[in-house]
Coordinates of N, CA and C in Angstrom, one line a residue:
M1 N 2.5 12.9 65.9 CA 2.0 14.2 66.2 C 2.7 14.8 67.4
N2 N 3.0 16.0 67.4 CA 3.6 16.7 68.5 C 2.6 17.1 69.5
T3 N 2.5 16.3 70.6 CA 1.4 16.6 71.6 C 1.6 18.0 72.3
E4 N 2.8 18.5 72.2 CA 3.1 19.8 72.9 C 2.3 20.9 72.2
N5 N 2.0 20.7 70.9 CA 1.3 21.7 70.1 C -0.2 21.5 70.0
Q6 N -0.7 20.4 70.7 CA -2.2 20.2 70.6 C -2.9 21.3 71.4
Q7 N -4.2 21.5 70.9 CA -5.0 22.4 71.6 C -5.3 22.0 73.0
R8 N -5.1 22.9 74.0 CA -5.4 22.6 75.4 C -6.7 23.3 75.8
N9 N -7.5 22.5 76.4 CA -8.7 23.1 77.0 C -8.4 24.0 78.2
P10 N -9.2 25.0 78.4 CA -9.1 25.7 79.7 C -9.3 24.7 80.8
L11 N -8.6 24.9 82.0 CA -8.6 23.9 83.0 C -9.1 24.6 84.3
L12 N -10.1 24.0 85.0 CA -10.6 24.5 86.3 C -10.1 23.5 87.4
L13 N -9.5 24.1 88.4 CA -9.0 23.3 89.6 C -10.0 23.6 90.8
V14 N -10.5 22.5 91.4 CA -11.4 22.6 92.5 C -10.8 22.0 93.7
H15 N -10.7 22.9 94.8 CA -10.0 22.5 96.0 C -10.8 21.7 97.0
G16 N -10.1 21.2 98.0 CA -10.8 20.4 99.0 C -11.2 21.2 100.3
I17 N -11.7 20.5 101.3 CA -12.2 21.1 102.5 C -11.1 21.8 103.3
G18 N -11.4 23.0 103.7 CA -10.4 23.8 104.5 C -9.4 24.5 103.6
D19 N -9.5 24.3 102.3 CA -8.5 24.9 101.4 C -9.2 26.1 100.6
T20 N -8.4 26.7 99.8 CA -8.8 27.7 98.8 C -8.1 27.3 97.5
G21 N -8.4 28.1 96.5 CA -7.7 27.8 95.2 C -6.2 27.9 95.3
A22 N -5.7 28.6 96.3 CA -4.3 28.8 96.5 C -3.5 27.5 96.7
V23 N -4.2 26.5 97.1 CA -3.6 25.2 97.4 C -3.0 24.6 96.1
F24 N -3.5 25.1 94.9 CA -3.0 24.7 93.6 C -1.9 25.5 93.1
H25 N -1.3 26.3 93.9 CA -0.3 27.3 93.4 C 0.8 26.6 92.5
K26 N 1.4 25.5 93.0 CA 2.5 24.9 92.3 C 1.9 24.2 91.0
M27 N 0.8 23.5 91.1 CA 0.3 22.8 90.0 C -0.2 23.8 88.9
A28 N -0.8 24.9 89.3 CA -1.2 25.9 88.3 C -0.1 26.5 87.6
H29 N 1.0 26.8 88.3 CA 2.2 27.4 87.7 C 2.8 26.4 86.7
Y30 N 2.9 25.2 87.2 CA 3.5 24.1 86.3 C 2.7 24.0 85.0
L31 N 1.4 24.0 85.1 CA 0.6 23.8 83.9 C 0.6 25.1 83.0
R32 N 0.5 26.2 83.6 CA 0.6 27.5 82.9 C 1.9 27.6 82.1
Q33 N 3.0 27.1 82.6 CA 4.2 27.1 81.9 C 4.2 26.2 80.7
R34 N 3.3 25.3 80.7 CA 3.2 24.3 79.6 C 2.0 24.6 78.7
G35 N 1.4 25.8 78.8 CA 0.5 26.3 77.8 C -1.0 26.2 78.2
W36 N -1.3 25.8 79.4 CA -2.7 25.8 79.8 C -3.2 27.1 80.4
S37 N -4.5 27.4 80.1 CA -5.2 28.5 80.8 C -5.8 27.8 82.0
V38 N -5.3 28.2 83.2 CA -5.7 27.6 84.4 C -6.6 28.5 85.3
Y39 N -7.7 28.0 85.7 CA -8.6 28.7 86.6 C -8.8 28.0 87.9
T40 N -8.8 28.8 89.0 CA -9.2 28.3 90.3 C -10.3 29.1 90.9
L41 N -11.1 28.5 91.7 CA -12.1 29.2 92.4 C -12.0 28.9 93.9
D42 N -12.6 29.8 94.7 CA -12.6 29.6 96.2 C -14.1 29.2 96.6
L43 N -14.3 27.9 97.0 CA -15.6 27.5 97.4 C -15.9 28.1 98.8
V44 N -17.1 28.6 99.0 CA -17.4 29.3 100.2 C -18.8 28.8 100.7
P45 N -18.9 28.4 101.9 CA -17.8 28.2 102.9 C -17.0 26.9 102.5
N46 N -15.8 26.8 103.0 CA -14.9 25.7 102.6 C -14.8 24.7 103.8
N47 N -15.6 24.8 104.8 CA -15.4 23.9 106.0 C -16.5 22.8 106.1
G48 N -17.3 22.6 105.1 CA -18.3 21.6 105.2 C -19.6 22.1 105.8
A49 N -19.7 23.4 106.0 CA -20.9 23.9 106.6 C -22.2 23.9 105.7
V50 N -21.9 23.7 104.4 CA -23.0 23.5 103.5 C -22.8 22.3 102.7
G51 N -23.8 21.7 102.1 CA -23.7 20.5 101.3 C -22.8 20.6 100.1
L52 N -22.2 19.5 99.6 CA -21.4 19.5 98.4 C -22.2 19.9 97.2
D53 N -23.5 19.6 97.2 CA -24.4 19.9 96.1 C -24.5 21.4 96.0
E54 N -24.5 22.1 97.1 CA -24.5 23.6 97.1 C -23.2 24.2 96.6
L55 N -22.1 23.6 97.0 CA -20.8 24.0 96.5 C -20.7 23.8 95.0
A56 N -21.3 22.7 94.5 CA -21.2 22.4 93.1 C -21.9 23.5 92.2
K57 N -22.9 24.1 92.8 CA -23.6 25.2 92.1 C -22.6 26.4 91.9
Q58 N -21.7 26.5 92.8 CA -20.6 27.6 92.6 C -19.7 27.3 91.5
V59 N -19.5 26.0 91.2 CA -18.7 25.6 90.1 C -19.5 25.9 88.8
T60 N -20.7 25.6 88.8 CA -21.6 25.9 87.6 C -21.5 27.4 87.3
N61 N -21.7 28.2 88.4 CA -21.7 29.7 88.2 C -20.4 30.2 87.8
Y62 N -19.3 29.6 88.3 CA -18.0 30.1 87.9 C -17.7 29.8 86.5
V63 N -18.0 28.6 86.0 CA -17.8 28.3 84.6 C -18.7 29.2 83.7
A64 N -19.9 29.5 84.1 CA -20.8 30.3 83.3 C -20.2 31.8 83.2
L65 N -19.6 32.2 84.3 CA -19.1 33.6 84.4 C -17.8 33.8 83.6
H66 N -16.9 32.7 83.6 CA -15.5 32.9 83.1 C -15.3 32.3 81.7
L67 N -16.2 31.4 81.3 CA -15.9 30.7 80.0 C -17.1 30.9 79.1
P68 N -16.9 31.0 77.8 CA -18.0 31.1 76.8 C -18.8 29.8 76.8
P69 N -20.1 29.9 76.6 CA -21.0 28.7 76.7 C -20.6 27.5 75.9
E70 N -19.9 27.8 74.7 CA -19.6 26.7 73.8 C -18.2 26.2 74.1
Q71 N -17.5 26.7 75.1 CA -16.1 26.3 75.3 C -16.0 25.1 76.1
P72 N -15.4 24.0 75.6 CA -15.2 22.8 76.4 C -14.1 23.1 77.4
L73 N -14.1 22.4 78.5 CA -13.1 22.5 79.5 C -12.7 21.2 80.2
D74 N -11.6 21.2 80.9 CA -11.2 20.1 81.7 C -11.2 20.4 83.2
L75 N -11.3 19.4 84.0 CA -11.6 19.6 85.4 C -10.7 18.8 86.3
V76 N -10.1 19.4 87.3 CA -9.3 18.6 88.3 C -9.9 18.9 89.6
G77 N -10.2 17.9 90.4 CA -10.7 18.0 91.7 C -9.9 17.3 92.8
F78 N -9.5 18.1 93.8 CA -8.7 17.5 94.9 C -9.5 17.2 96.1
S79 N -9.4 16.0 96.6 CA -10.1 15.6 97.8 C -11.6 15.9 97.7
M80 N -12.2 16.7 98.6 CA -13.6 17.0 98.6 C -14.0 17.6 97.2
G81 N -13.0 18.4 96.6 CA -13.3 19.0 95.3 C -13.6 18.0 94.2
G82 N -13.1 16.8 94.3 CA -13.4 15.8 93.4 C -14.9 15.4 93.4
I83 N -15.4 15.4 94.7 CA -16.8 15.0 94.8 C -17.7 16.1 94.4
V84 N -17.3 17.4 94.8 CA -18.1 18.5 94.3 C -18.1 18.6 92.8
S85 N -17.0 18.3 92.2 CA -16.9 18.2 90.7 C -17.8 17.1 90.1
R86 N -17.8 16.0 90.8 CA -18.7 14.9 90.3 C -20.1 15.3 90.3
Y87 N -20.6 16.0 91.4 CA -21.9 16.5 91.4 C -22.2 17.5 90.3
Y88 N -21.3 18.4 90.0 CA -21.4 19.3 88.9 C -21.5 18.5 87.6
L89 N -20.8 17.5 87.4 CA -20.8 16.7 86.2 C -22.1 15.9 86.1
Q90 N -22.4 15.1 87.2 CA -23.4 14.1 87.1 C -24.8 14.7 87.4
R91 N -24.9 15.8 88.0 CA -26.3 16.3 88.4 C -26.6 17.7 87.9
L92 N -25.6 18.5 87.5 CA -25.8 19.9 87.1 C -25.5 20.1 85.6
G93 N -25.3 19.0 84.9 CA -25.1 19.1 83.4 C -23.6 19.4 83.0
G94 N -22.7 19.4 83.9 CA -21.3 19.7 83.5 C -20.7 18.7 82.6
I95 N -21.3 17.5 82.6 CA -20.7 16.4 81.7 C -20.9 16.8 80.2
S96 N -21.8 17.7 79.9 CA -22.0 18.0 78.5 C -20.9 18.9 77.9
R97 N -20.0 19.5 78.8 CA -19.0 20.3 78.3 C -17.6 20.0 78.8
V98 N -17.5 19.2 79.9 CA -16.2 18.8 80.4 C -15.7 17.6 79.6
Q99 N -14.4 17.6 79.2 CA -13.9 16.5 78.3 C -12.9 15.6 79.1
R100 N -12.2 16.2 80.0 CA -11.2 15.4 80.8 C -11.5 15.7 82.3
F101 N -11.5 14.7 83.1 CA -11.8 14.9 84.5 C -10.8 14.1 85.3
I102 N -10.1 14.7 86.3 CA -9.1 14.1 87.1 C -9.5 14.3 88.5
T103 N -9.5 13.3 89.3 CA -9.6 13.4 90.8 C -8.3 13.0 91.4
I104 N -8.0 13.7 92.5 CA -6.8 13.5 93.2 C -7.1 13.3 94.7
S105 N -6.9 12.0 95.2 CA -7.2 11.7 96.6 C -8.6 12.2 97.0
S106 N -9.6 11.8 96.2 CA -11.0 12.1 96.5 C -11.7 10.9 97.2
P107 N -12.6 11.2 98.2 CA -13.3 10.1 98.9 C -14.5 9.6 98.1
H108 N -14.3 9.0 97.0 CA -15.4 8.6 96.1 C -16.4 7.6 96.9
N109 N -15.8 6.9 97.8 CA -16.6 6.0 98.6 C -16.6 6.4 100.1
G110 N -16.3 7.6 100.4 CA -16.4 8.2 101.7 C -15.1 8.0 102.5
T111 N -15.0 8.7 103.6 CA -13.8 8.6 104.5 C -14.3 8.6 106.0
V112 N -13.8 7.7 106.8 CA -14.3 7.7 108.2 C -13.9 8.9 109.0
I113 N -12.9 9.7 108.4 CA -12.6 11.0 109.1 C -13.8 11.9 109.1
A114 N -14.7 11.7 108.2 CA -15.9 12.6 108.1 C -16.8 12.4 109.3
Y115 N -16.7 11.3 110.0 CA -17.5 11.1 111.2 C -17.1 12.1 112.3
G116 N -16.0 12.8 112.2 CA -15.5 13.7 113.2 C -16.3 15.0 113.2
S117 N -17.2 15.2 112.2 CA -17.9 16.4 112.1 C -19.4 16.1 111.7
S118 N -20.3 16.9 112.3 CA -21.7 16.8 111.9 C -22.2 17.8 110.9
L119 N -21.2 18.6 110.4 CA -21.6 19.6 109.4 C -22.1 18.9 108.1
P120 N -23.0 19.5 107.4 CA -23.7 18.8 106.2 C -22.7 18.2 105.2
G121 N -21.7 19.0 104.8 CA -20.8 18.6 103.8 C -19.9 17.4 104.3
C122 N -19.6 17.4 105.6 CA -18.9 16.2 106.1 C -19.7 15.0 106.2
V123 N -21.0 15.1 106.6 CA -21.9 14.0 106.7 C -22.0 13.4 105.3
Q124 N -22.0 14.2 104.3 CA -22.1 13.6 102.9 C -20.9 12.8 102.5
M125 N -19.8 13.1 103.1 CA -18.6 12.3 102.8 C -18.3 11.1 103.7
R126 N -19.3 10.8 104.5 CA -19.1 9.5 105.3 C -19.4 8.3 104.4
P127 N -18.7 7.2 104.7 CA -18.9 6.0 103.9 C -20.4 5.6 103.8
K128 N -20.9 5.3 102.7 CA -22.2 4.8 102.4 C -23.3 5.9 102.8
S129 N -22.9 7.2 102.7 CA -23.9 8.2 102.9 C -24.8 8.2 101.8
P130 N -26.1 8.6 102.0 CA -27.1 8.7 100.9 C -26.5 9.5 99.7
F131 N -25.8 10.6 100.0 CA -25.3 11.4 99.0 C -24.3 10.7 98.1
L132 N -23.4 9.9 98.7 CA -22.4 9.2 97.9 C -23.0 8.0 97.2
L133 N -23.9 7.3 97.9 CA -24.6 6.2 97.2 C -25.4 6.6 96.0
D134 N -26.0 7.8 96.1 CA -26.7 8.3 94.9 C -25.7 8.7 93.8
L135 N -24.6 9.4 94.1 CA -23.7 9.7 93.0 C -23.1 8.4 92.4
N136 N -22.8 7.4 93.2 CA -22.2 6.2 92.7 C -23.1 5.3 92.0
S137 N -24.4 5.6 92.1 CA -25.4 4.7 91.5 C -25.4 4.9 90.0
D138 N -24.9 6.0 89.5 CA -24.8 6.2 88.0 C -23.5 6.8 87.6
A139 N -22.5 6.4 88.4 CA -21.1 6.8 88.1 C -20.6 6.4 86.7
Q140 N -21.3 5.4 86.2 CA -20.9 4.9 84.8 C -21.0 6.0 83.8
M141 N -21.7 7.0 84.0 CA -21.9 8.1 83.1 C -20.5 8.8 82.9
L142 N -19.6 8.7 83.9 CA -18.3 9.3 83.7 C -17.5 8.7 82.6
K143 N -17.9 7.5 82.1 CA -17.2 6.9 81.0 C -17.3 7.7 79.7
Q144 N -18.3 8.7 79.8 CA -18.4 9.6 78.6 C -17.3 10.5 78.4
L145 N -16.4 10.7 79.4 CA -15.3 11.6 79.3 C -14.0 10.9 79.7
N146 N -12.9 11.5 79.5 CA -11.6 11.0 80.0 C -11.5 11.1 81.5
F147 N -11.6 10.1 82.2 CA -11.6 10.1 83.7 C -10.4 9.4 84.3
T148 N -9.7 10.1 85.1 CA -8.5 9.6 85.8 C -8.6 9.8 87.3
S149 N -8.4 8.8 88.1 CA -8.3 8.9 89.5 C -6.9 8.6 90.0
I150 N -6.3 9.6 90.7 CA -5.0 9.5 91.3 C -5.1 9.4 92.8
W151 N -4.4 8.5 93.4 CA -4.5 8.4 94.9 C -3.3 7.7 95.5
T152 N -3.1 7.9 96.8 CA -2.0 7.3 97.5 C -2.5 6.3 98.6
P153 N -1.9 5.2 98.7 CA -2.3 4.2 99.7 C -1.9 4.6 101.1
Y154 N -1.1 5.7 101.3 CA -0.7 6.2 102.6 C -1.5 7.3 103.1
D155 N -2.7 7.6 102.5 CA -3.5 8.7 102.8 C -4.1 8.6 104.2
L156 N -3.9 9.6 105.0 CA -4.5 9.6 106.4 C -5.8 10.4 106.5
M157 N -6.1 11.1 105.4 CA -7.4 11.9 105.4 C -8.5 11.1 104.7
I158 N -8.1 10.3 103.7 CA -9.1 9.4 103.0 C -8.9 8.0 103.6
V159 N -9.8 7.6 104.5 CA -9.7 6.4 105.3 C -10.9 5.5 105.1
P160 N -10.7 4.3 104.5 CA -9.5 3.8 104.0 C -9.1 4.4 102.7
P161 N -7.8 4.5 102.4 CA -7.3 5.2 101.2 C -7.9 4.6 99.9
K162 N -8.2 3.3 99.9 CA -8.8 2.8 98.7 C -10.2 3.3 98.3
S163 N -10.7 4.1 99.3 CA -12.0 4.8 99.0 C -11.9 5.7 97.8
S164 N -10.6 6.1 97.4 CA -10.4 7.0 96.3 C -10.5 6.2 95.0
Q165 N -10.6 4.9 95.0 CA -10.7 4.1 93.8 C -12.0 4.2 93.2
M166 N -12.0 4.2 91.8 CA -13.3 4.1 91.1 C -13.1 2.9 90.1
L167 N -14.2 2.2 89.9 CA -14.1 1.0 89.1 C -14.4 1.4 87.6
L168 N -13.9 2.5 87.2 CA -14.0 2.9 85.8 C -12.9 4.0 85.6
G169 N -12.7 4.3 84.3 CA -11.7 5.2 83.9 C -10.3 4.6 84.2
R170 N -9.3 5.5 84.4 CA -8.0 5.1 84.6 C -7.6 5.4 86.1
E171 N -6.9 4.5 86.7 CA -6.5 4.7 88.1 C -4.9 4.7 88.2
V172 N -4.4 5.7 88.9 CA -3.0 5.8 89.1 C -2.7 5.9 90.6
T173 N -1.9 5.0 91.1 CA -1.6 5.0 92.5 C -0.1 5.5 92.7
L174 N 0.0 6.4 93.6 CA 1.4 7.0 93.8 C 1.7 6.8 95.3
P175 N 3.0 6.4 95.6 CA 3.4 6.2 97.0 C 3.8 7.6 97.7
V176 N 2.8 8.5 97.8 CA 3.0 9.8 98.4 C 2.6 9.7 99.9
A177 N 3.4 10.3 100.8 CA 3.3 10.0 102.2 C 2.1 10.8 102.8
L178 N 1.8 12.0 102.3 CA 0.7 12.8 103.0 C -0.3 13.3 102.0
H179 N -1.5 13.4 102.4 CA -2.6 13.9 101.6 C -2.3 15.2 100.8
P180 N -1.9 16.2 101.5 CA -1.7 17.5 100.8 C -0.5 17.4 99.8
W181 N 0.4 16.5 100.0 CA 1.6 16.4 99.1 C 1.2 15.9 97.8
M182 N 0.0 15.4 97.6 CA -0.4 14.9 96.3 C -0.5 16.0 95.3
L183 N -0.7 17.2 95.8 CA -0.8 18.3 94.8 C 0.5 18.9 94.4
T184 N 1.6 18.6 95.1 CA 2.9 19.2 94.8 C 3.9 18.1 94.4
D185 N 3.6 16.9 94.5 CA 4.6 15.8 94.1 C 4.8 15.9 92.6
S186 N 6.1 15.8 92.2 CA 6.4 16.0 90.8 C 5.8 14.9 89.9
R187 N 5.5 13.7 90.5 CA 4.9 12.6 89.7 C 3.4 13.0 89.5
T188 N 2.8 13.5 90.5 CA 1.4 13.9 90.3 C 1.3 15.0 89.1
L189 N 2.2 16.0 89.2 CA 2.1 17.0 88.2 C 2.3 16.4 86.8
A190 N 3.2 15.5 86.6 CA 3.5 14.9 85.3 C 2.3 14.1 84.8
I191 N 1.7 13.4 85.8 CA 0.5 12.5 85.4 C -0.6 13.4 85.0
V192 N -0.9 14.5 85.7 CA -2.0 15.4 85.4 C -1.7 16.0 84.0
A193 N -0.5 16.5 83.7 CA -0.2 17.1 82.4 C -0.4 16.1 81.3
A194 N 0.0 14.9 81.5 CA -0.1 13.8 80.5 C -1.6 13.5 80.2
A195 N -2.4 13.4 81.3 CA -3.8 13.1 81.1 C -4.5 14.2 80.4
L196 N -4.1 15.5 80.6 CA -4.8 16.6 80.0 C -4.4 16.8 78.5
I197 N -3.5 16.0 77.9 CA -3.3 16.1 76.5 C -3.7 14.8 75.8
E198 N -4.3 13.9 76.5 CA -4.8 12.7 75.9 C -5.9 12.9 74.9
P199 N -6.0 12.2 73.8 CA -7.2 12.4 72.9 C -8.5 12.1 73.6
I200 N -9.5 12.9 73.2 CA -10.8 12.9 73.9 C -11.6 11.6 73.5
N201 N -12.2 11.0 74.6 CA -13.2 10.0 74.3 C -14.4 10.6 73.6
Q202 N -14.9 9.9 72.6 CA -16.1 10.4 72.0 C -17.3 10.2 72.9
K203 N -18.1 11.2 73.1 CA -19.3 11.1 74.0 C -20.1 9.9 73.6
G204 N -20.5 9.1 74.6 CA -21.4 8.0 74.3 C -20.6 6.7 74.0
D205 N -19.3 6.8 73.8 CA -18.6 5.5 73.6 C -18.6 4.6 74.8

């Protein structure tokens, strides 16, 4: 089968703390050239001043506004955006329509950098925070979709870097020097594109 001609789901890219959807400029262009409909949203506020659960509601609203109710989609979350996306999937019903989910350098198990701020969203990203412990308590539900975690062992924002590991789905480690470079490295782009054309896991498998 020629995978280049397979149906591509609409794709939503969810950015990290201090960013906007513009951080995905290179990735979005790369994927649009290859046939994807790519959407980005700007989470507001983007500085951790509200909880990630509140930001996840913006993902729900964005999907409802821009995609038909029956339309499956794929989801890529960078850094904090991966945790916001997980809340959308695991707590707001997103898992019923998302088929492929990719996180890039996301603090699934927290980052000590988050101790530098007392803002609600940052507190939630601290290691062993109640928020992350709750999300990780039933992370197994992510097995219902195609889940890929991409991370770099040299990350200075996700500390320790192995916090981006998940004990499920597929894990890809790339030797990228800096956290933001994960979105522009040619290897990341190729891995994301390949993951987005993989056959879908059947729900409940």
